[in-house]
mmCIF file of C-alpha atoms and ligand atoms in Angstrom:
data_model
loop_
_atom_site.group_PDB
_atom_site.id
_atom_site.type_symbol
_atom_site.label_atom_id
_atom_site.label_comp_id
_atom_site.label_asym_id
_atom_site.label_seq_id
_atom_site.Cartn_x
_atom_site.Cartn_y
_atom_site.Cartn_z
ATOM 1 C CA MET A 1088 0.042 -0.361 -0.404
ATOM 2 C CA ASN A 1089 1.191 3.553 -0.326
ATOM 3 C CA VAL A 1090 0.798 6.317 1.515
ATOM 4 C CA LEU A 1091 1.368 9.515 0.581
ATOM 5 C CA THR A 1092 0.422 12.773 1.878
ATOM 6 C CA PRO A 1093 -2.498 13.429 3.828
ATOM 7 C CA THR A 1094 -5.219 14.894 2.387
ATOM 8 C CA VAL A 1095 -8.856 16.331 3.530
ATOM 9 C CA ALA A 1096 -11.903 18.078 1.967
ATOM 10 C CA GLY A 1097 -14.945 19.356 3.434
ATOM 11 C CA VAL A 1098 -18.483 21.384 3.023
ATOM 12 C CA ARG A 1099 -18.083 24.579 2.086
ATOM 13 C CA SER A 1100 -20.414 27.572 2.154
ATOM 14 C CA ARG A 1101 -19.757 30.908 0.511
ATOM 15 C CA THR A 1102 -21.096 34.345 1.553
ATOM 16 C CA ASP A 1103 -21.375 37.278 -0.851
ATOM 17 C CA ALA A 1104 -23.333 37.607 -3.972
ATOM 18 C CA THR A 1105 -21.218 35.919 -7.061
ATOM 19 C CA PRO A 1106 -23.372 35.271 -9.704
ATOM 20 C CA GLY A 1107 -24.579 31.107 -9.892
ATOM 21 C CA ALA A 1108 -24.166 31.007 -5.890
ATOM 22 C CA GLY A 1109 -27.726 31.135 -5.038
ATOM 23 C CA ALA A 1110 -28.122 28.202 -8.188
ATOM 24 C CA ALA A 1111 -26.019 26.573 -6.548
ATOM 25 C CA GLU A 1112 -27.156 26.896 -3.242
ATOM 26 C CA ALA A 1113 -30.328 25.035 -4.507
ATOM 27 C CA GLN A 1114 -28.821 22.075 -4.827
ATOM 28 C CA GLY A 1115 -27.210 21.422 -1.429
ATOM 29 C CA HIS A 1116 -24.639 22.741 -2.189
ATOM 30 C CA ARG A 1117 -22.270 26.090 -1.897
ATOM 31 C CA PRO A 1118 -19.014 26.359 -2.827
ATOM 32 C CA VAL A 1119 -15.724 27.801 -0.968
ATOM 33 C CA LEU A 1120 -14.143 30.723 -2.066
ATOM 34 C CA LEU A 1121 -16.138 31.567 -5.726
ATOM 35 C CA HIS A 1122 -15.676 35.255 -5.453
ATOM 36 C CA PRO A 1123 -11.703 34.823 -5.308
ATOM 37 C CA LEU A 1124 -11.866 32.029 -7.523
ATOM 38 C CA ILE A 1125 -13.733 33.591 -10.071
ATOM 39 C CA GLU A 1126 -11.829 36.358 -10.106
ATOM 40 C CA SER A 1127 -8.684 35.061 -10.276
ATOM 41 C CA LEU A 1128 -9.152 33.505 -13.624
ATOM 42 C CA GLN A 1129 -11.531 35.981 -15.061
ATOM 43 C CA PRO A 1130 -13.098 33.663 -17.660
ATOM 44 C CA GLN A 1131 -13.978 36.196 -21.050
ATOM 45 C CA PRO A 1132 -16.616 35.151 -23.033
ATOM 46 C CA GLY A 1133 -16.394 33.182 -25.614
ATOM 47 C CA SER A 1134 -13.626 31.561 -23.823
ATOM 48 C CA ILE A 1135 -13.217 27.727 -22.840
ATOM 49 C CA ALA A 1136 -13.452 26.521 -19.014
ATOM 50 C CA VAL A 1137 -13.261 22.443 -17.907
ATOM 51 C CA ASP A 1138 -14.706 22.491 -14.206
ATOM 52 C CA GLY A 1139 -12.452 18.970 -12.948
ATOM 53 C CA THR A 1140 -15.173 18.174 -9.960
ATOM 54 C CA PHE A 1141 -18.782 20.097 -11.056
ATOM 55 C CA GLY A 1142 -19.669 18.363 -7.410
ATOM 56 C CA ALA A 1143 -24.009 20.818 -7.490
ATOM 57 C CA GLY A 1144 -22.466 23.349 -10.603
ATOM 58 C CA GLY A 1145 -22.147 25.375 -8.365
ATOM 59 C CA VAL A 1146 -18.547 26.442 -9.776
ATOM 60 C CA THR A 1147 -19.693 25.053 -14.001
ATOM 61 C CA ALA A 1148 -22.672 27.994 -13.482
ATOM 62 C CA ALA A 1149 -20.568 31.057 -12.339
ATOM 63 C CA LEU A 1150 -17.999 30.292 -15.057
ATOM 64 C CA ILE A 1151 -21.490 30.007 -17.639
ATOM 65 C CA GLU A 1152 -21.566 33.033 -16.835
ATOM 66 C CA ARG A 1153 -18.968 34.553 -17.780
ATOM 67 C CA VAL A 1154 -18.810 32.583 -21.295
ATOM 68 C CA VAL A 1155 -21.502 33.335 -22.982
ATOM 69 C CA PRO A 1156 -21.876 34.562 -25.300
ATOM 70 C CA GLY A 1157 -19.849 31.847 -27.205
ATOM 71 C CA GLY A 1158 -17.958 30.109 -25.026
ATOM 72 C CA ARG A 1159 -18.137 26.914 -23.677
ATOM 73 C CA VAL A 1160 -17.767 24.929 -19.524
ATOM 74 C CA ILE A 1161 -16.391 21.439 -20.476
ATOM 75 C CA ALA A 1162 -17.340 20.013 -16.797
ATOM 76 C CA VAL A 1163 -16.104 16.942 -14.916
ATOM 77 C CA ASP A 1164 -16.689 15.067 -12.055
ATOM 78 C CA ARG A 1165 -16.517 11.335 -11.111
ATOM 79 C CA ASP A 1166 -19.658 11.052 -9.432
ATOM 80 C CA PRO A 1167 -21.928 9.606 -12.027
ATOM 81 C CA GLU A 1168 -24.949 10.655 -9.851
ATOM 82 C CA ALA A 1169 -23.732 14.742 -9.182
ATOM 83 C CA VAL A 1170 -23.488 13.842 -13.227
ATOM 84 C CA ALA A 1171 -26.326 12.851 -13.723
ATOM 85 C CA MET A 1172 -27.716 15.063 -11.498
ATOM 86 C CA GLY A 1173 -26.041 18.262 -13.774
ATOM 87 C CA GLN A 1174 -27.103 17.434 -17.588
ATOM 88 C CA ARG A 1175 -30.609 17.574 -16.329
ATOM 89 C CA ARG A 1176 -29.929 20.614 -14.320
ATOM 90 C CA PHE A 1177 -28.231 21.802 -17.913
ATOM 91 C CA ALA A 1178 -29.968 21.093 -20.490
ATOM 92 C CA ARG A 1179 -30.755 22.987 -21.901
ATOM 93 C CA GLN A 1180 -27.421 24.000 -21.613
ATOM 94 C CA ARG A 1181 -26.149 21.715 -24.241
ATOM 95 C CA GLU A 1182 -24.468 24.331 -26.309
ATOM 96 C CA THR A 1183 -22.005 25.970 -23.556
ATOM 97 C CA VAL A 1184 -21.375 23.181 -21.132
ATOM 98 C CA THR A 1185 -20.790 19.590 -21.911
ATOM 99 C CA VAL A 1186 -21.450 17.210 -17.916
ATOM 100 C CA VAL A 1187 -19.724 14.204 -17.867
ATOM 101 C CA THR A 1188 -17.854 11.695 -15.691
ATOM 102 C CA GLY A 1189 -14.260 11.170 -15.307
ATOM 103 C CA ASP A 1190 -11.367 10.629 -13.492
ATOM 104 C CA PHE A 1191 -9.968 14.250 -13.249
ATOM 105 C CA ALA A 1192 -6.263 12.872 -13.109
ATOM 106 C CA GLU A 1193 -6.674 11.902 -16.808
ATOM 107 C CA LEU A 1194 -8.068 15.622 -17.577
ATOM 108 C CA ASP A 1195 -6.801 16.850 -20.758
ATOM 109 C CA GLU A 1196 -7.817 13.209 -22.194
ATOM 110 C CA ILE A 1197 -11.313 13.658 -20.664
ATOM 111 C CA VAL A 1198 -11.701 17.917 -22.331
ATOM 112 C CA HIS A 1199 -10.171 15.451 -25.973
ATOM 113 C CA SER A 1200 -12.634 13.916 -25.609
ATOM 114 C CA CYS A 1201 -15.562 16.644 -25.503
ATOM 115 C CA GLY A 1202 -14.009 18.232 -28.822
ATOM 116 C CA VAL A 1203 -11.733 20.511 -26.922
ATOM 117 C CA ASP A 1204 -7.872 21.103 -27.687
ATOM 118 C CA ALA A 1205 -7.133 23.391 -24.794
ATOM 119 C CA ALA A 1206 -8.399 25.664 -22.027
ATOM 120 C CA ASP A 1207 -8.300 28.974 -20.536
ATOM 121 C CA SER A 1208 -9.367 27.989 -17.258
ATOM 122 C CA VAL A 1209 -9.342 24.490 -15.731
ATOM 123 C CA VAL A 1210 -11.026 24.906 -11.463
ATOM 124 C CA LEU A 1211 -9.891 22.226 -8.599
ATOM 125 C CA ASP A 1212 -12.777 22.421 -6.279
ATOM 126 C CA LEU A 1213 -11.649 19.306 -3.995
ATOM 127 C CA GLY A 1214 -13.180 16.879 -1.701
ATOM 128 C CA ILE A 1215 -16.214 16.049 -1.077
ATOM 129 C CA SER A 1216 -20.106 18.161 -1.579
ATOM 130 C CA SER A 1217 -23.270 18.613 0.327
ATOM 131 C CA LEU A 1218 -24.998 16.047 -1.380
ATOM 132 C CA GLN A 1219 -22.886 13.291 -1.363
ATOM 133 C CA LEU A 1220 -21.146 14.038 2.282
ATOM 134 C CA ASP A 1221 -25.123 14.332 2.857
ATOM 135 C CA ASP A 1222 -26.709 11.029 2.282
ATOM 136 C CA PRO A 1223 -26.448 8.526 4.970
ATOM 137 C CA GLN A 1224 -27.411 5.359 2.075
ATOM 138 C CA ARG A 1225 -23.166 7.595 0.286
ATOM 139 C CA GLY A 1226 -21.122 6.608 4.470
ATOM 140 C CA PHE A 1227 -19.101 9.698 4.282
ATOM 141 C CA SER A 1228 -20.719 10.654 7.341
ATOM 142 C CA PHE A 1229 -20.833 10.478 10.754
ATOM 143 C CA ARG A 1230 -23.907 11.878 11.610
ATOM 144 C CA PHE A 1231 -25.831 9.298 10.065
ATOM 145 C CA ASP A 1232 -25.349 5.923 10.449
ATOM 146 C CA GLY A 1233 -25.436 4.021 6.998
ATOM 147 C CA PRO A 1234 -22.909 2.107 5.296
ATOM 148 C CA LEU A 1235 -19.765 2.062 4.905
ATOM 149 C CA ASP A 1236 -19.204 2.686 1.485
ATOM 150 C CA MET A 1237 -17.695 6.499 0.904
ATOM 151 C CA ARG A 1238 -16.935 5.828 -2.884
ATOM 152 C CA MET A 1239 -17.417 8.361 -4.748
ATOM 153 C CA ASN A 1240 -18.117 6.525 -7.596
ATOM 154 C CA ARG A 1241 -20.249 3.892 -6.432
ATOM 155 C CA ALA A 1242 -19.432 1.702 -9.203
ATOM 156 C CA GLN A 1243 -16.142 1.661 -8.752
ATOM 157 C CA GLY A 1244 -13.412 0.366 -6.430
ATOM 158 C CA ALA A 1245 -13.300 -1.423 -2.386
ATOM 159 C CA THR A 1246 -15.755 0.833 -0.036
ATOM 160 C CA ALA A 1247 -14.341 1.903 3.838
ATOM 161 C CA ALA A 1248 -15.831 -0.783 4.394
ATOM 162 C CA ASP A 1249 -14.049 -3.814 2.208
ATOM 163 C CA LEU A 1250 -11.039 -2.212 3.517
ATOM 164 C CA VAL A 1251 -11.128 -1.939 7.419
ATOM 165 C CA SER A 1252 -12.567 -5.591 6.595
ATOM 166 C CA GLN A 1253 -9.728 -6.024 5.105
ATOM 167 C CA TRP A 1254 -6.417 -4.245 5.532
ATOM 168 C CA SER A 1255 -4.034 -5.385 8.632
ATOM 169 C CA VAL A 1256 -2.957 -3.649 11.824
ATOM 170 C CA ASP A 1257 -0.496 -2.137 10.098
ATOM 171 C CA GLU A 1258 -1.825 -0.671 7.521
ATOM 172 C CA LEU A 1259 -4.741 0.773 8.664
ATOM 173 C CA ALA A 1260 -2.802 3.034 11.315
ATOM 174 C CA ALA A 1261 -0.796 4.345 8.727
ATOM 175 C CA VAL A 1262 -3.550 4.920 6.097
ATOM 176 C CA ILE A 1263 -5.516 6.753 9.377
ATOM 177 C CA ARG A 1264 -2.116 8.349 10.939
ATOM 178 C CA ASP A 1265 -1.084 10.221 7.988
ATOM 179 C CA TYR A 1266 -4.763 10.627 5.980
ATOM 180 C CA GLY A 1267 -5.924 12.107 8.554
ATOM 181 C CA ASP A 1268 -3.433 13.266 10.410
ATOM 182 C CA GLU A 1269 -4.620 11.522 13.832
ATOM 183 C CA ARG A 1270 -2.570 10.499 17.028
ATOM 184 C CA TRP A 1271 -4.854 8.084 17.912
ATOM 185 C CA ALA A 1272 -4.148 5.950 14.714
ATOM 186 C CA ARG A 1273 -2.832 2.554 16.030
ATOM 187 C CA PRO A 1274 -4.864 2.771 19.326
ATOM 188 C CA ILE A 1275 -7.853 3.046 16.382
ATOM 189 C CA ALA A 1276 -6.640 0.433 13.666
ATOM 190 C CA THR A 1277 -6.370 -1.928 16.344
ATOM 191 C CA ALA A 1278 -9.295 -1.252 17.920
ATOM 192 C CA ILE A 1279 -10.653 -1.726 14.762
ATOM 193 C CA VAL A 1280 -9.373 -5.735 13.861
ATOM 194 C CA ARG A 1281 -10.300 -6.302 16.922
ATOM 195 C CA SER A 1282 -13.754 -5.410 16.522
ATOM 196 C CA ARG A 1283 -14.803 -6.835 12.964
ATOM 197 C CA GLU A 1284 -12.836 -10.102 14.878
ATOM 198 C CA ARG A 1285 -16.811 -10.178 17.166
ATOM 199 C CA THR A 1286 -19.341 -8.938 13.613
ATOM 200 C CA PRO A 1287 -18.495 -7.699 10.076
ATOM 201 C CA LEU A 1288 -17.441 -3.396 10.321
ATOM 202 C CA LEU A 1289 -20.368 -2.386 7.677
ATOM 203 C CA ASN A 1290 -21.474 1.046 8.876
ATOM 204 C CA THR A 1291 -20.866 4.251 9.426
ATOM 205 C CA ALA A 1292 -21.867 3.703 13.223
ATOM 206 C CA GLN A 1293 -20.010 1.021 14.413
ATOM 207 C CA LEU A 1294 -16.664 3.064 12.925
ATOM 208 C CA ARG A 1295 -17.523 6.546 14.645
ATOM 209 C CA ASP A 1296 -18.590 4.592 17.913
ATOM 210 C CA ILE A 1297 -15.611 2.243 18.151
ATOM 211 C CA VAL A 1298 -13.754 5.972 16.958
ATOM 212 C CA GLU A 1299 -15.539 7.113 20.359
ATOM 213 C CA ALA A 1300 -14.825 4.531 22.970
ATOM 214 C CA THR A 1301 -11.127 4.225 21.834
ATOM 215 C CA VAL A 1302 -9.873 8.138 22.629
ATOM 216 C CA PRO A 1303 -10.212 8.932 25.733
ATOM 217 C CA ARG A 1304 -12.883 11.568 25.989
ATOM 218 C CA ARG A 1305 -10.356 14.218 27.191
ATOM 219 C CA PHE A 1306 -8.134 14.053 24.402
ATOM 220 C CA TRP A 1307 -11.346 14.859 22.104
ATOM 221 C CA PRO A 1308 -10.312 17.894 19.925
ATOM 222 C CA LYS A 1309 -12.514 20.262 20.642
ATOM 223 C CA HIS A 1310 -13.136 21.585 17.214
ATOM 224 C CA ILE A 1311 -14.595 18.790 15.689
ATOM 225 C CA HIS A 1312 -15.748 15.086 16.308
ATOM 226 C CA PRO A 1313 -13.001 12.387 17.461
ATOM 227 C CA ALA A 1314 -13.842 10.556 14.288
ATOM 228 C CA THR A 1315 -13.258 12.492 11.835
ATOM 229 C CA ARG A 1316 -9.823 12.239 10.912
ATOM 230 C CA THR A 1317 -10.808 8.376 10.488
ATOM 231 C CA PHE A 1318 -13.405 9.069 7.844
ATOM 232 C CA GLN A 1319 -11.384 11.440 6.418
ATOM 233 C CA ALA A 1320 -8.780 8.928 6.031
ATOM 234 C CA LEU A 1321 -10.505 6.065 5.233
ATOM 235 C CA ARG A 1322 -11.920 8.986 2.579
ATOM 236 C CA ILE A 1323 -8.802 9.719 1.068
ATOM 237 C CA ALA A 1324 -8.023 6.072 0.775
ATOM 238 C CA VAL A 1325 -11.303 4.566 -0.789
ATOM 239 C CA ASN A 1326 -10.640 7.428 -3.523
ATOM 240 C CA HIS A 1327 -6.629 7.930 -4.127
ATOM 241 C CA GLU A 1328 -7.596 10.347 -3.358
ATOM 242 C CA LEU A 1329 -3.704 11.568 -3.446
ATOM 243 C CA VAL A 1330 -2.338 10.318 -6.172
ATOM 244 C CA SER A 1331 -6.081 10.958 -8.525
ATOM 245 C CA LEU A 1332 -3.533 15.527 -7.374
ATOM 246 C CA GLU A 1333 -0.421 14.418 -8.788
ATOM 247 C CA HIS A 1334 -1.781 13.453 -11.344
ATOM 248 C CA GLY A 1335 -5.389 15.628 -12.270
ATOM 249 C CA LEU A 1336 -2.423 18.791 -11.532
ATOM 250 C CA GLN A 1337 -1.034 17.493 -14.647
ATOM 251 C CA ALA A 1338 -3.063 16.621 -16.684
ATOM 252 C CA SER A 1339 -4.931 20.281 -15.301
ATOM 253 C CA ILE A 1340 -1.202 22.475 -16.648
ATOM 254 C CA HIS A 1341 -1.372 19.903 -20.046
ATOM 255 C CA ILE A 1342 -5.121 21.456 -20.772
ATOM 256 C CA LEU A 1343 -3.915 25.227 -20.812
ATOM 257 C CA ARG A 1344 -3.253 27.315 -23.701
ATOM 258 C CA PRO A 1345 -0.353 29.888 -22.870
ATOM 259 C CA GLY A 1346 -1.365 32.170 -21.211
ATOM 260 C CA GLY A 1347 -4.971 30.223 -19.188
ATOM 261 C CA ARG A 1348 -5.282 29.816 -15.589
ATOM 262 C CA LEU A 1349 -5.450 26.713 -12.734
ATOM 263 C CA GLY A 1350 -7.465 27.602 -10.042
ATOM 264 C CA VAL A 1351 -7.199 25.472 -7.140
ATOM 265 C CA ILE A 1352 -9.410 24.788 -4.473
ATOM 266 C CA SER A 1353 -8.143 22.940 -1.234
ATOM 267 C CA PHE A 1354 -9.549 21.823 1.611
ATOM 268 C CA HIS A 1355 -6.669 20.738 3.913
ATOM 269 C CA SER A 1356 -2.885 21.949 4.928
ATOM 270 C CA LEU A 1357 -2.006 19.064 3.579
ATOM 271 C CA GLU A 1358 -3.363 18.440 0.563
ATOM 272 C CA ASP A 1359 -2.415 22.195 -0.278
ATOM 273 C CA THR A 1360 1.141 21.005 0.388
ATOM 274 C CA LEU A 1361 0.832 18.437 -2.468
ATOM 275 C CA VAL A 1362 -0.278 21.412 -4.414
ATOM 276 C CA LYS A 1363 1.622 23.829 -3.245
ATOM 277 C CA ASN A 1364 4.581 21.677 -3.930
ATOM 278 C CA SER A 1365 3.081 20.802 -7.360
ATOM 279 C CA LEU A 1366 2.769 24.418 -8.819
ATOM 280 C CA HIS A 1367 6.051 25.565 -7.144
ATOM 281 C CA VAL A 1368 8.045 22.375 -8.900
ATOM 282 C CA ALA A 1369 6.274 23.384 -12.388
ATOM 283 C CA ALA A 1370 7.138 27.187 -11.440
ATOM 284 C CA GLN A 1371 11.014 26.357 -11.238
ATOM 285 C CA ASN A 1372 12.536 26.467 -14.488
ATOM 286 C CA CYS A 1373 15.959 24.524 -12.834
ATOM 287 C CA VAL A 1374 14.620 22.168 -10.156
ATOM 288 C CA CYS A 1375 18.896 20.218 -9.445
ATOM 289 C CA PRO A 1376 19.316 20.068 -5.372
ATOM 290 C CA PRO A 1377 20.354 22.842 -4.022
ATOM 291 C CA GLN A 1378 24.010 22.348 -3.725
ATOM 292 C CA GLN A 1379 24.024 21.451 -6.813
ATOM 293 C CA PRO A 1380 26.748 23.667 -9.064
ATOM 294 C CA HIS A 1381 25.349 23.255 -12.322
ATOM 295 C CA CYS A 1382 22.035 22.686 -13.594
ATOM 296 C CA THR A 1383 21.484 19.431 -15.009
ATOM 297 C CA CYS A 1384 18.187 18.482 -14.928
ATOM 298 C CA ALA A 1385 16.628 20.305 -18.276
ATOM 299 C CA HIS A 1386 13.832 21.442 -16.382
ATOM 300 C CA ARG A 1387 11.202 24.641 -17.291
ATOM 301 C CA ALA A 1388 9.052 26.458 -15.524
ATOM 302 C CA THR A 1389 5.944 25.208 -17.178
ATOM 303 C CA LEU A 1390 3.418 27.921 -14.630
ATOM 304 C CA HIS A 1391 3.414 31.381 -13.662
ATOM 305 C CA LEU A 1392 1.804 31.433 -9.725
ATOM 306 C CA THR A 1393 0.305 34.700 -9.828
ATOM 307 C CA SER A 1394 0.656 34.675 -6.285
ATOM 308 C CA ARG A 1395 2.446 33.266 -3.492
ATOM 309 C CA LYS A 1396 0.329 32.595 -0.949
ATOM 310 C CA ALA A 1397 -2.578 31.156 -0.923
ATOM 311 C CA ILE A 1398 -6.073 32.952 -1.234
ATOM 312 C CA ARG A 1399 -8.067 32.630 2.446
ATOM 313 C CA PRO A 1400 -12.172 33.003 3.125
ATOM 314 C CA ASP A 1401 -12.214 37.032 3.899
ATOM 315 C CA ALA A 1402 -14.009 36.809 8.035
ATOM 316 C CA ALA A 1403 -17.909 37.744 5.985
ATOM 317 C CA GLU A 1404 -17.056 33.799 5.152
ATOM 318 C CA LEU A 1405 -16.081 32.234 7.786
ATOM 319 C CA SER A 1406 -19.079 33.970 9.787
ATOM 320 C CA ALA A 1407 -20.619 32.584 7.943
ATOM 321 C CA ASN A 1408 -19.609 29.427 8.027
ATOM 322 C CA PRO A 1409 -16.942 28.702 10.168
ATOM 323 C CA ARG A 1410 -16.038 24.552 8.372
ATOM 324 C CA ALA A 1411 -14.784 26.925 5.185
ATOM 325 C CA ARG A 1412 -11.540 28.295 7.878
ATOM 326 C CA SER A 1413 -8.769 26.010 5.992
ATOM 327 C CA ALA A 1414 -10.104 26.621 3.069
ATOM 328 C CA ARG A 1415 -7.354 27.460 0.732
ATOM 329 C CA LEU A 1416 -7.302 28.221 -3.059
ATOM 330 C CA ARG A 1417 -3.424 28.406 -5.574
ATOM 331 C CA VAL A 1418 -3.921 30.095 -8.936
ATOM 332 C CA ALA A 1419 -1.145 30.256 -11.572
ATOM 333 C CA GLU A 1420 -1.191 30.789 -15.141
ATOM 334 C CA LYS A 1421 0.661 28.818 -17.845
ATOM 335 C CA LEU A 1422 3.974 29.850 -19.377
ATOM 336 C CA ASP A 1423 3.914 30.379 -23.444
ATOM 337 C CA PRO A 1424 6.662 27.507 -24.430
ATOM 338 C CA SER A 1425 7.723 29.363 -27.112
ATOM 339 C CA ARG A 1426 8.449 32.512 -25.299
HETATM 340 C C1 SAM B 1624 -16.762 19.667 -3.380
HETATM 341 S S1 SAM B 1624 -16.544 19.730 -4.803
HETATM 342 C C2 SAM B 1624 -16.716 20.216 -5.530
HETATM 343 C C3 SAM B 1624 -18.337 21.781 -5.178
HETATM 344 C C4 SAM B 1624 -17.717 21.888 -6.938
HETATM 345 N N1 SAM B 1624 -17.501 23.020 -7.102
HETATM 346 C C5 SAM B 1624 -19.692 22.787 -7.483
HETATM 347 O O1 SAM B 1624 -19.768 23.625 -6.474
HETATM 348 O O2 SAM B 1624 -21.351 22.178 -6.353
HETATM 349 C C6 SAM B 1624 -15.591 17.683 -4.739
HETATM 350 C C7 SAM B 1624 -16.350 17.934 -5.620
HETATM 351 O O3 SAM B 1624 -15.884 17.010 -6.942
HETATM 352 C C8 SAM B 1624 -15.525 15.322 -7.746
HETATM 353 N N2 SAM B 1624 -14.181 15.113 -7.015
HETATM 354 C C9 SAM B 1624 -13.647 14.932 -5.615
HETATM 355 N N3 SAM B 1624 -12.584 14.462 -7.013
HETATM 356 C C10 SAM B 1624 -11.952 14.517 -8.371
HETATM 357 C C11 SAM B 1624 -11.618 13.316 -9.379
HETATM 358 N N4 SAM B 1624 -10.460 13.260 -8.536
HETATM 359 N N5 SAM B 1624 -12.219 13.576 -10.661
HETATM 360 C C12 SAM B 1624 -14.083 13.673 -11.056
HETATM 361 N N6 SAM B 1624 -14.261 14.242 -9.363
HETATM 362 C C13 SAM B 1624 -13.306 14.321 -8.735
HETATM 363 C C14 SAM B 1624 -16.235 14.747 -5.813
HETATM 364 O O4 SAM B 1624 -16.963 14.000 -6.690
HETATM 365 C C15 SAM B 1624 -16.974 16.180 -6.005
HETATM 366 O O5 SAM B 1624 -18.363 16.666 -6.278
#
């Protein structure tokens, strides 16, 4: 098992008056940082925008408003249920928006298969949507009892129940520690394995109860439920989120035309670190070790970072939705390779 770096995502919300937000709220998910995202990307009428994480379509709706007349939005989500809702919602705008199922790890191929060569704007708004989180049948939340599923695409791959029933204590502890940043990872992993020897571990409430019983109450985190990190870690593992993100960033850079912009919203510091490091490397003309006297890497910058620091939600957004507090937006512009 390849344990990379931890990441998480969560519910997003926004409070300003960016076009498209109201429709997204009506769909049950309010994207965070929508206004700074759209202002940073500046999609123009007639341009091509790619939304790699369609969700409930809030970002897509805002992109549509900016690219018309004459432009196009290609919207992708790995969740076929989100895509089906999106196709219904935008059925009357088929000439402008195409909503397709796919993993943004293959964003360049997906966009090409829609008959588009290159994009002017690409968005990755990472994590899961409120629609997914708030559906007990999806198994993402410890707040409801439901099957321990956690797959973004319920037609593919192993569920969280499969992982907790098959992995060793060491494997579970590594994932819960590395993806969840959970200091009680090993006791939780041990308790999971002990519990499954008695009863199959199939539901979210069972997992929540195991974590609650394992972490002594005086060590429960102040602002989050003690099972938050374990659920987050399993979700990341089930969906191979970090591998997808690494590939998705490269595919996004690849599909951008020179001068086009990429905006990535992450919800967890470890996820943001991956984004920050990948964009930083793509913005370097040399990636040789600093102690090496001469460059031998032949690496050339493909991106320009529009700001060194990530954009954070403002006070109004934070007060309306404290859960937006970890959200960070990073924006980069594709350089012209012939420069
Ligand atoms: C935070 S939500 C996006 C919300 C969306 N921007 C909106 O305004 O409604 C993240 C979405 O990305 C999707 N997703 C996560 N990882 C993905 C991947 N590797 N490829 C495609 N979609 C992905 C999830 O299924 C989820 O619907």
